[in-house]
One Martini backbone bead per residue (centre of mass of N, CA, C, O) as a GRO file, in nm:
protein
  448
    1UNK     BB    1   6.377   2.751  -9.266
    2UNK     BB    2   6.401   2.451  -9.368
    3UNK     BB    3   6.518   2.250  -9.613
    4UNK     BB    4   6.241   2.134  -9.705
    5UNK     BB    5   6.118   2.453  -9.719
    6UNK     BB    6   6.249   2.568  -9.951
    7UNK     BB    7   6.272   2.830 -10.159
    8UNK     BB    8   6.206   2.922 -10.459
    9UNK     BB    9   6.228   3.034 -10.769
   10UNK     BB   10   6.071   3.193 -11.018
   11UNK     BB   11   6.171   3.013 -11.247
   12UNK     BB   12   6.076   2.743 -11.117
   13UNK     BB   13   5.781   2.814 -11.117
   14UNK     BB   14   5.735   2.886 -11.423
   15UNK     BB   15   5.811   2.588 -11.520
   16UNK     BB   16   5.509   2.479 -11.434
   17UNK     BB   17   5.366   2.604 -11.652
   18UNK     BB   18   5.140   2.515 -11.910
   19UNK     BB   19   5.159   2.827 -12.014
   20UNK     BB   20   5.184   3.156 -12.105
   21UNK     BB   21   4.913   3.253 -11.985
   22UNK     BB   22   4.974   3.150 -11.697
   23UNK     BB   23   5.223   3.319 -11.645
   24UNK     BB   24   5.091   3.596 -11.668
   25UNK     BB   25   4.870   3.548 -11.455
   26UNK     BB   26   5.062   3.476 -11.222
   27UNK     BB   27   5.216   3.747 -11.214
   28UNK     BB   28   4.964   3.921 -11.134
   29UNK     BB   29   4.946   3.731 -10.850
   30UNK     BB   30   5.254   3.809 -10.712
   31UNK     BB   31   5.105   3.991 -10.506
   32UNK     BB   32   4.964   4.080 -10.201
   33UNK     BB   33   4.682   4.204 -10.256
   34UNK     BB   34   4.496   3.933 -10.325
   35UNK     BB   35   4.603   3.833 -10.043
   36UNK     BB   36   4.523   3.600  -9.770
   37UNK     BB   37   4.634   3.392  -9.533
   38UNK     BB   38   4.930   3.346  -9.586
   39UNK     BB   39   5.138   3.040  -9.598
   40UNK     BB   40   5.387   2.817  -9.436
   41UNK     BB   41   5.583   2.513  -9.423
   42UNK     BB   42   5.845   2.292  -9.353
   43UNK     BB   43   5.693   2.056  -9.539
   44UNK     BB   44   5.592   2.235  -9.817
   45UNK     BB   45   5.350   2.416  -9.753
   46UNK     BB   46   5.110   2.628  -9.938
   47UNK     BB   47   4.891   2.914  -9.866
   48UNK     BB   48   4.572   3.084  -9.971
   49UNK     BB   49   4.376   3.380 -10.032
   50UNK     BB   50   4.197   3.477 -10.332
   51UNK     BB   51   4.079   3.739 -10.491
   52UNK     BB   52   3.792   3.765 -10.682
   53UNK     BB   53   3.481   3.809 -10.845
   54UNK     BB   54   3.366   3.705 -10.599
   55UNK     BB   55   3.278   3.683 -10.260
   56UNK     BB   56   3.474   3.443 -10.257
   57UNK     BB   57   3.763   3.319 -10.203
   58UNK     BB   58   4.029   3.145 -10.312
   59UNK     BB   59   4.145   2.824 -10.237
   60UNK     BB   60   4.498   2.776 -10.189
   61UNK     BB   61   4.709   2.476 -10.233
   62UNK     BB   62   5.051   2.354 -10.178
   63UNK     BB   63   5.259   2.059 -10.237
   64UNK     BB   64   5.602   2.052 -10.276
   65UNK     BB   65   5.648   1.739 -10.164
   66UNK     BB   66   5.416   1.608 -10.394
   67UNK     BB   67   5.559   1.679 -10.719
   68UNK     BB   68   5.371   1.880 -10.718
   69UNK     BB   69   5.060   1.988 -10.557
   70UNK     BB   70   4.709   2.090 -10.616
   71UNK     BB   71   4.460   2.331 -10.471
   72UNK     BB   72   4.153   2.479 -10.606
   73UNK     BB   73   3.837   2.660 -10.611
   74UNK     BB   74   3.860   2.700 -10.893
   75UNK     BB   75   3.756   2.625 -11.241
   76UNK     BB   76   4.012   2.542 -11.342
   77UNK     BB   77   4.195   2.297 -11.576
   78UNK     BB   78   4.465   2.381 -11.474
   79UNK     BB   79   4.814   2.253 -11.413
   80UNK     BB   80   4.856   2.500 -11.274
   81UNK     BB   81   4.706   2.756 -11.174
   82UNK     BB   82   4.720   3.096 -11.134
   83UNK     BB   83   4.703   3.086 -10.823
   84UNK     BB   84   4.934   2.891 -10.767
   85UNK     BB   85   5.149   3.059 -10.911
   86UNK     BB   86   5.116   3.322 -10.752
   87UNK     BB   87   5.178   3.201 -10.475
   88UNK     BB   88   5.463   3.088 -10.541
   89UNK     BB   89   5.583   3.363 -10.626
   90UNK     BB   90   5.540   3.501 -10.354
   91UNK     BB   91   5.700   3.291 -10.186
   92UNK     BB   92   5.973   3.333 -10.347
   93UNK     BB   93   5.988   3.676 -10.300
   94UNK     BB   94   5.807   3.694 -10.006
   95UNK     BB   95   5.861   3.637  -9.660
   96UNK     BB   96   5.636   3.840  -9.547
   97UNK     BB   97   5.371   3.737  -9.704
   98UNK     BB   98   5.496   3.431  -9.651
   99UNK     BB   99   5.470   3.270  -9.361
  100UNK     BB  100   5.533   3.096  -9.099
  101UNK     BB  101   5.274   2.848  -9.018
  102UNK     BB  102   4.951   2.741  -8.962
  103UNK     BB  103   4.728   2.557  -9.104
  104UNK     BB  104   4.434   2.571  -9.207
  105UNK     BB  105   4.170   2.364  -9.219
  106UNK     BB  106   4.129   2.351  -9.531
  107UNK     BB  107   4.430   2.273  -9.587
  108UNK     BB  108   4.470   2.033  -9.385
  109UNK     BB  109   4.260   1.839  -9.512
  110UNK     BB  110   4.415   1.799  -9.776
  111UNK     BB  111   4.688   1.713  -9.662
  112UNK     BB  112   4.583   1.472  -9.497
  113UNK     BB  113   4.467   1.320  -9.741
  114UNK     BB  114   4.738   1.278  -9.878
  115UNK     BB  115   4.873   1.120  -9.652
  116UNK     BB  116   4.666   0.887  -9.642
  117UNK     BB  117   4.693   0.791  -9.935
  118UNK     BB  118   4.993   0.723  -9.914
  119UNK     BB  119   4.962   0.511  -9.690
  120UNK     BB  120   4.773   0.324  -9.849
  121UNK     BB  121   4.968   0.262 -10.080
  122UNK     BB  122   5.187   0.137  -9.902
  123UNK     BB  123   5.007  -0.093  -9.795
  124UNK     BB  124   4.944  -0.225 -10.069
  125UNK     BB  125   5.244  -0.265 -10.162
  126UNK     BB  126   5.287  -0.461  -9.893
  127UNK     BB  127   5.020  -0.665  -9.929
  128UNK     BB  128   4.743  -0.623  -9.995
  129UNK     BB  129   4.373  -0.702 -10.051
  130UNK     BB  130   4.349  -0.732 -10.342
  131UNK     BB  131   4.233  -0.846 -10.628
  132UNK     BB  132   4.330  -1.090 -10.813
  133UNK     BB  133   4.451  -1.165 -11.102
  134UNK     BB  134   4.384  -1.329 -11.406
  135UNK     BB  135   4.622  -1.495 -11.578
  136UNK     BB  136   4.458  -1.628 -11.807
  137UNK     BB  137   4.308  -1.379 -11.908
  138UNK     BB  138   4.564  -1.216 -11.969
  139UNK     BB  139   4.683  -1.407 -12.175
  140UNK     BB  140   4.446  -1.400 -12.383
  141UNK     BB  141   4.463  -1.097 -12.438
  142UNK     BB  142   4.754  -1.089 -12.536
  143UNK     BB  143   4.716  -1.283 -12.774
  144UNK     BB  144   4.501  -1.121 -12.930
  145UNK     BB  145   4.672  -0.869 -12.970
  146UNK     BB  146   4.911  -1.002 -13.116
  147UNK     BB  147   4.743  -1.088 -13.360
  148UNK     BB  148   4.663  -0.806 -13.453
  149UNK     BB  149   4.945  -0.693 -13.491
  150UNK     BB  150   5.040  -0.899 -13.696
  151UNK     BB  151   4.828  -0.824 -13.910
  152UNK     BB  152   4.916  -0.525 -13.932
  153UNK     BB  153   5.211  -0.577 -14.015
  154UNK     BB  154   5.146  -0.731 -14.277
  155UNK     BB  155   4.987  -0.496 -14.412
  156UNK     BB  156   5.222  -0.291 -14.400
  157UNK     BB  157   5.418  -0.445 -14.577
  158UNK     BB  158   5.245  -0.429 -14.831
  159UNK     BB  159   5.239  -0.122 -14.848
  160UNK     BB  160   5.548  -0.085 -14.882
  161UNK     BB  161   5.580  -0.260 -15.135
  162UNK     BB  162   5.393  -0.090 -15.317
  163UNK     BB  163   5.555   0.169 -15.302
  164UNK     BB  164   5.826   0.058 -15.419
  165UNK     BB  165   5.704  -0.051 -15.685
  166UNK     BB  166   5.574   0.241 -15.778
  167UNK     BB  167   5.717   0.459 -15.622
  168UNK     BB  168   5.781   0.746 -15.434
  169UNK     BB  169   5.610   0.954 -15.604
  170UNK     BB  170   5.324   0.846 -15.515
  171UNK     BB  171   5.318   0.976 -15.231
  172UNK     BB  172   5.261   1.270 -15.340
  173UNK     BB  173   4.995   1.199 -15.501
  174UNK     BB  174   4.815   1.060 -15.268
  175UNK     BB  175   4.870   1.176 -15.005
  176UNK     BB  176   4.758   1.170 -14.668
  177UNK     BB  177   4.500   0.984 -14.661
  178UNK     BB  178   4.629   0.701 -14.697
  179UNK     BB  179   4.798   0.710 -14.433
  180UNK     BB  180   4.559   0.757 -14.237
  181UNK     BB  181   4.422   0.490 -14.303
  182UNK     BB  182   4.658   0.309 -14.214
  183UNK     BB  183   4.673   0.414 -13.925
  184UNK     BB  184   4.385   0.328 -13.842
  185UNK     BB  185   4.448   0.022 -13.878
  186UNK     BB  186   4.663   0.018 -13.651
  187UNK     BB  187   4.468   0.096 -13.428
  188UNK     BB  188   4.283  -0.151 -13.465
  189UNK     BB  189   4.547  -0.341 -13.403
  190UNK     BB  190   4.685  -0.220 -13.143
  191UNK     BB  191   4.933  -0.016 -13.287
  192UNK     BB  192   5.034   0.290 -13.208
  193UNK     BB  193   5.332   0.293 -13.300
  194UNK     BB  194   5.273   0.241 -13.600
  195UNK     BB  195   5.077   0.474 -13.645
  196UNK     BB  196   5.280   0.705 -13.594
  197UNK     BB  197   5.478   0.629 -13.823
  198UNK     BB  198   5.279   0.657 -14.055
  199UNK     BB  199   5.217   0.956 -14.015
  200UNK     BB  200   5.505   1.047 -14.074
  201UNK     BB  201   5.512   0.957 -14.366
  202UNK     BB  202   5.279   1.149 -14.467
  203UNK     BB  203   5.464   1.422 -14.406
  204UNK     BB  204   5.723   1.408 -14.587
  205UNK     BB  205   5.644   1.512 -14.886
  206UNK     BB  206   5.600   1.815 -14.736
  207UNK     BB  207   5.920   1.879 -14.615
  208UNK     BB  208   6.092   1.912 -14.872
  209UNK     BB  209   6.386   1.884 -14.962
  210UNK     BB  210   6.470   1.542 -14.975
  211UNK     BB  211   6.224   1.348 -14.912
  212UNK     BB  212   6.284   1.067 -15.040
  213UNK     BB  213   6.514   0.991 -14.845
  214UNK     BB  214   6.348   1.008 -14.583
  215UNK     BB  215   6.134   0.803 -14.665
  216UNK     BB  216   6.323   0.562 -14.702
  217UNK     BB  217   6.430   0.556 -14.416
  218UNK     BB  218   6.155   0.517 -14.270
  219UNK     BB  219   6.073   0.259 -14.417
  220UNK     BB  220   6.311   0.091 -14.313
  221UNK     BB  221   6.243   0.114 -14.010
  222UNK     BB  222   5.956  -0.005 -14.035
  223UNK     BB  223   6.046  -0.277 -14.156
  224UNK     BB  224   6.220  -0.355 -13.913
  225UNK     BB  225   5.987  -0.359 -13.705
  226UNK     BB  226   5.809  -0.567 -13.839
  227UNK     BB  227   6.019  -0.794 -13.849
  228UNK     BB  228   6.067  -0.804 -13.541
  229UNK     BB  229   5.778  -0.881 -13.466
  230UNK     BB  230   5.755  -1.144 -13.647
  231UNK     BB  231   6.047  -1.231 -13.477
  232UNK     BB  232   6.032  -1.215 -13.159
  233UNK     BB  233   6.114  -1.515 -13.054
  234UNK     BB  234   6.430  -1.458 -13.170
  235UNK     BB  235   6.486  -1.250 -12.956
  236UNK     BB  236   6.627  -1.085 -12.729
  237UNK     BB  237   6.476  -0.957 -12.458
  238UNK     BB  238   6.566  -0.660 -12.468
  239UNK     BB  239   6.478  -0.620 -12.768
  240UNK     BB  240   6.185  -0.717 -12.738
  241UNK     BB  241   6.104  -0.487 -12.548
  242UNK     BB  242   6.150  -0.264 -12.753
  243UNK     BB  243   5.952  -0.360 -12.968
  244UNK     BB  244   5.698  -0.352 -12.796
  245UNK     BB  245   5.716  -0.045 -12.739
  246UNK     BB  246   5.720   0.049 -13.047
  247UNK     BB  247   5.425  -0.067 -13.115
  248UNK     BB  248   5.258  -0.011 -12.814
  249UNK     BB  249   5.335  -0.173 -12.571
  250UNK     BB  250   5.275  -0.188 -12.245
  251UNK     BB  251   5.491  -0.160 -11.960
  252UNK     BB  252   5.608  -0.218 -11.667
  253UNK     BB  253   5.780  -0.124 -11.385
  254UNK     BB  254   6.056  -0.372 -11.318
  255UNK     BB  255   6.297  -0.263 -11.211
  256UNK     BB  256   6.547  -0.153 -11.023
  257UNK     BB  257   6.540   0.042 -10.777
  258UNK     BB  258   6.631   0.404 -10.742
  259UNK     BB  259   6.810   0.568 -10.495
  260UNK     BB  260   6.817   0.933 -10.499
  261UNK     BB  261   6.959   1.237 -10.604
  262UNK     BB  262   6.762   1.445 -10.815
  263UNK     BB  263   6.827   1.631 -11.085
  264UNK     BB  264   6.644   1.884 -11.246
  265UNK     BB  265   6.695   1.954 -11.578
  266UNK     BB  266   6.397   1.918 -11.716
  267UNK     BB  267   6.084   2.072 -11.863
  268UNK     BB  268   5.845   1.960 -12.119
  269UNK     BB  269   5.609   2.015 -12.377
  270UNK     BB  270   5.394   1.811 -12.604
  271UNK     BB  271   5.196   1.778 -12.886
  272UNK     BB  272   4.978   1.473 -12.941
  273UNK     BB  273   4.728   1.576 -13.046
  274UNK     BB  274   4.519   1.550 -12.757
  275UNK     BB  275   4.800   1.508 -12.625
  276UNK     BB  276   4.997   1.588 -12.342
  277UNK     BB  277   5.352   1.578 -12.312
  278UNK     BB  278   5.564   1.523 -12.035
  279UNK     BB  279   5.914   1.601 -11.981
  280UNK     BB  280   6.145   1.461 -11.734
  281UNK     BB  281   6.472   1.532 -11.644
  282UNK     BB  282   6.723   1.325 -11.473
  283UNK     BB  283   6.996   1.331 -11.224
  284UNK     BB  284   7.208   1.124 -11.053
  285UNK     BB  285   7.425   1.194 -10.813
  286UNK     BB  286   7.529   0.894 -10.744
  287UNK     BB  287   7.467   0.708 -11.007
  288UNK     BB  288   7.466   0.885 -11.293
  289UNK     BB  289   7.180   0.877 -11.391
  290UNK     BB  290   6.941   0.888 -11.651
  291UNK     BB  291   6.602   1.015 -11.648
  292UNK     BB  292   6.251   0.955 -11.750
  293UNK     BB  293   5.952   1.139 -11.717
  294UNK     BB  294   5.607   1.068 -11.782
  295UNK     BB  295   5.328   1.285 -11.870
  296UNK     BB  296   4.961   1.314 -11.905
  297UNK     BB  297   4.724   1.506 -12.112
  298UNK     BB  298   4.375   1.551 -12.166
  299UNK     BB  299   4.153   1.759 -12.305
  300UNK     BB  300   4.341   2.029 -12.220
  301UNK     BB  301   4.509   1.902 -12.006
  302UNK     BB  302   4.751   1.914 -11.787
  303UNK     BB  303   4.992   1.770 -11.651
  304UNK     BB  304   5.047   1.694 -11.311
  305UNK     BB  305   5.335   1.648 -11.332
  306UNK     BB  306   5.575   1.856 -11.143
  307UNK     BB  307   5.910   1.999 -11.160
  308UNK     BB  308   6.164   2.195 -11.047
  309UNK     BB  309   6.401   2.340 -11.208
  310UNK     BB  310   6.724   2.286 -11.037
  311UNK     BB  311   6.640   2.090 -10.839
  312UNK     BB  312   6.641   1.847 -10.563
  313UNK     BB  313   6.543   1.500 -10.525
  314UNK     BB  314   6.425   1.258 -10.307
  315UNK     BB  315   6.417   0.938 -10.478
  316UNK     BB  316   6.226   0.673 -10.638
  317UNK     BB  317   6.313   0.477 -10.923
  318UNK     BB  318   6.148   0.281 -11.182
  319UNK     BB  319   6.230   0.100 -11.437
  320UNK     BB  320   6.199   0.015 -11.747
  321UNK     BB  321   6.211  -0.192 -11.996
  322UNK     BB  322   6.485  -0.245 -12.192
  323UNK     BB  323   6.713  -0.153 -12.405
  324UNK     BB  324   6.820   0.165 -12.319
  325UNK     BB  325   6.616   0.256 -12.115
  326UNK     BB  326   6.501   0.565 -11.937
  327UNK     BB  327   6.240   0.510 -11.832
  328UNK     BB  328   6.047   0.609 -11.541
  329UNK     BB  329   5.910   0.567 -11.209
  330UNK     BB  330   5.757   0.741 -10.959
  331UNK     BB  331   5.754   0.582 -10.630
  332UNK     BB  332   5.925   0.802 -10.453
  333UNK     BB  333   5.887   1.097 -10.234
  334UNK     BB  334   6.128   1.271 -10.026
  335UNK     BB  335   6.020   1.549 -10.000
  336UNK     BB  336   6.133   1.846 -10.091
  337UNK     BB  337   6.273   2.036 -10.296
  338UNK     BB  338   6.616   2.136 -10.342
  339UNK     BB  339   6.900   2.346 -10.301
  340UNK     BB  340   7.249   2.226 -10.410
  341UNK     BB  341   7.364   2.272 -10.663
  342UNK     BB  342   7.518   2.231 -10.938
  343UNK     BB  343   7.600   1.986 -11.195
  344UNK     BB  344   7.635   1.797 -11.449
  345UNK     BB  345   7.846   1.604 -11.597
  346UNK     BB  346   8.064   1.653 -11.857
  347UNK     BB  347   8.127   1.598 -12.211
  348UNK     BB  348   8.258   1.549 -12.493
  349UNK     BB  349   8.163   1.514 -12.809
  350UNK     BB  350   8.267   1.226 -12.860
  351UNK     BB  351   8.118   1.095 -12.617
  352UNK     BB  352   7.829   1.164 -12.716
  353UNK     BB  353   7.841   1.003 -12.979
  354UNK     BB  354   7.901   0.728 -12.849
  355UNK     BB  355   7.648   0.708 -12.678
  356UNK     BB  356   7.448   0.708 -12.914
  357UNK     BB  357   7.565   0.454 -13.051
  358UNK     BB  358   7.506   0.253 -12.822
  359UNK     BB  359   7.199   0.304 -12.811
  360UNK     BB  360   7.143   0.225 -13.113
  361UNK     BB  361   7.222  -0.075 -13.082
  362UNK     BB  362   6.966  -0.131 -12.886
  363UNK     BB  363   6.797   0.108 -13.062
  364UNK     BB  364   6.722   0.163 -13.393
  365UNK     BB  365   6.465   0.383 -13.325
  366UNK     BB  366   6.637   0.608 -13.217
  367UNK     BB  367   6.646   0.957 -13.215
  368UNK     BB  368   6.774   1.000 -12.920
  369UNK     BB  369   7.020   1.122 -12.666
  370UNK     BB  370   7.115   1.196 -12.352
  371UNK     BB  371   7.338   1.477 -12.296
  372UNK     BB  372   7.641   1.621 -12.151
  373UNK     BB  373   7.811   1.908 -12.225
  374UNK     BB  374   8.151   2.005 -12.181
  375UNK     BB  375   8.305   2.274 -12.271
  376UNK     BB  376   8.121   2.457 -12.470
  377UNK     BB  377   8.070   2.645 -12.784
  378UNK     BB  378   7.859   2.858 -12.926
  379UNK     BB  379   7.829   2.873 -13.294
  380UNK     BB  380   7.836   2.968 -13.594
  381UNK     BB  381   7.752   2.828 -13.911
  382UNK     BB  382   7.688   2.769 -14.231
  383UNK     BB  383   7.388   2.602 -14.137
  384UNK     BB  384   7.392   2.757 -13.840
  385UNK     BB  385   7.474   2.571 -13.553
  386UNK     BB  386   7.723   2.504 -13.290
  387UNK     BB  387   7.902   2.268 -13.071
  388UNK     BB  388   8.220   2.332 -12.932
  389UNK     BB  389   8.496   2.260 -12.831
  390UNK     BB  390   8.723   2.456 -12.674
  391UNK     BB  391   8.964   2.340 -12.874
  392UNK     BB  392   8.817   2.279 -13.168
  393UNK     BB  393   8.805   1.974 -13.258
  394UNK     BB  394   8.486   1.945 -13.209
  395UNK     BB  395   8.139   1.925 -13.346
  396UNK     BB  396   7.790   2.001 -13.306
  397UNK     BB  397   7.504   2.025 -13.454
  398UNK     BB  398   7.221   2.195 -13.458
  399UNK     BB  399   6.912   2.122 -13.470
  400UNK     BB  400   6.669   2.237 -13.678
  401UNK     BB  401   6.434   2.259 -13.452
  402UNK     BB  402   6.629   2.468 -13.270
  403UNK     BB  403   6.682   2.731 -13.444
  404UNK     BB  404   6.385   2.877 -13.375
  405UNK     BB  405   6.447   2.895 -13.087
  406UNK     BB  406   6.500   3.110 -12.816
  407UNK     BB  407   6.712   2.931 -12.665
  408UNK     BB  408   6.959   2.985 -12.853
  409UNK     BB  409   7.003   3.285 -12.766
  410UNK     BB  410   7.035   3.218 -12.466
  411UNK     BB  411   7.285   3.044 -12.498
  412UNK     BB  412   7.466   3.262 -12.625
  413UNK     BB  413   7.441   3.465 -12.388
  414UNK     BB  414   7.554   3.287 -12.162
  415UNK     BB  415   7.828   3.238 -12.295
  416UNK     BB  416   7.986   3.471 -12.460
  417UNK     BB  417   8.226   3.268 -12.576
  418UNK     BB  418   8.212   3.065 -12.347
  419UNK     BB  419   8.221   2.799 -12.164
  420UNK     BB  420   7.974   2.535 -12.129
  421UNK     BB  421   7.696   2.361 -11.996
  422UNK     BB  422   7.504   2.107 -12.184
  423UNK     BB  423   7.177   1.991 -12.211
  424UNK     BB  424   7.061   1.713 -12.427
  425UNK     BB  425   6.983   1.589 -12.762
  426UNK     BB  426   7.131   1.330 -12.946
  427UNK     BB  427   7.130   1.295 -13.310
  428UNK     BB  428   7.105   1.261 -13.656
  429UNK     BB  429   7.024   1.588 -13.662
  430UNK     BB  430   7.159   1.651 -13.379
  431UNK     BB  431   7.152   1.907 -13.133
  432UNK     BB  432   6.925   1.960 -12.848
  433UNK     BB  433   6.893   2.216 -12.643
  434UNK     BB  434   6.773   2.248 -12.283
  435UNK     BB  435   7.029   2.318 -12.092
  436UNK     BB  436   7.223   2.559 -11.884
  437UNK     BB  437   7.568   2.625 -11.768
  438UNK     BB  438   7.765   2.857 -11.593
  439UNK     BB  439   8.014   3.017 -11.414
  440UNK     BB  440   7.807   3.268 -11.334
  441UNK     BB  441   7.596   3.040 -11.267
  442UNK     BB  442   7.417   2.834 -11.030
  443UNK     BB  443   7.189   2.760 -11.223
  444UNK     BB  444   6.933   2.658 -11.418
  445UNK     BB  445   6.885   2.708 -11.775
  446UNK     BB  446   6.636   2.711 -11.972
  447UNK     BB  447   6.560   2.631 -12.342
  448UNK     BB  448   6.225   2.540 -12.335
   0.00000   0.00000   0.00000
């Protein structure tokens, strides 16, 4: 098999699963028994027929070079479904059960349709004949939304002033309902970013000891954001772009495209209301840049974009605007992910803290910043765990929300008291480890 069709590891396949139930179901289907006519191609396609409860087997095909992307005739709403996971696991572990061959007609039709749609998108992006947008109508819509957000920010400022005037203790007495009502009014004002921060305020009084200090800190940050929005025309454009994104205005990816070989550092999901958000962290082998891809799934659906952790993809990413912004859009994916070894370069603890400080200067509302720590040792501390430089000079505490995750024990086991390279997010609450590499392992070990 050529480099483009390189087979993944089982761990990389399981990292694509939308949940634990899918992982277990996929494992049960990772043996040759249920499968027939399974095959793969050097272009990254994998296909097979899986025997189900009905008379007709499920037709399953995966394009590992295109996202990856999946097609299965089963009724599951999960992406990937258990059949796609089982097929990929079989492909990863048994090259006799899934051999190089020619795709059957039903698989080739779907693959050809994907190739045609990609060609159509390329044609349109090169100057196709879509109906041009009305710039005047767009300007009027933007002005009306800005007016609503301004009114909402003014109302929120009054709410914060009332809270401080009456005392923080009233926040505990009034309960969550008042904050939820305020958040709903921010949604009506078309400021979802403000609404999300208001909801976070409502949860603080029930968060345990020391909540008044945390509430005051968050109120101050929210006041700063309101003030920045109300004085948006006086801000430098990079900071203004950050403020617009923080209040919830979406902006297109308009930065200079970056073509690189991107190492897939991590992929994990988080539930935010009825929306599932998938975060995929990448490291540019040549550019040295770190980038974040976001994908969303609604109403119980898993996000469709998924990349195998530990592999490297040749791709073009287009950054979004704003000072210090890491988010990018995947605009071109050239070929299937490949295994080329290596790890991102690590830095000492002091450099990681400095990087977070520089990013915080550009975006005062930043919760954390991605960093890769090199030659650090995880060790117990007085109130949790820490990651210390190998020479013991400095250490970062592990963030409280990471202390209860099983990944922390996995990190300690991989290290065994020896230095490791760890990728994660450094913030004012500490360091949240996401992936680890050791001298004894060649691949990426996810911690989330």
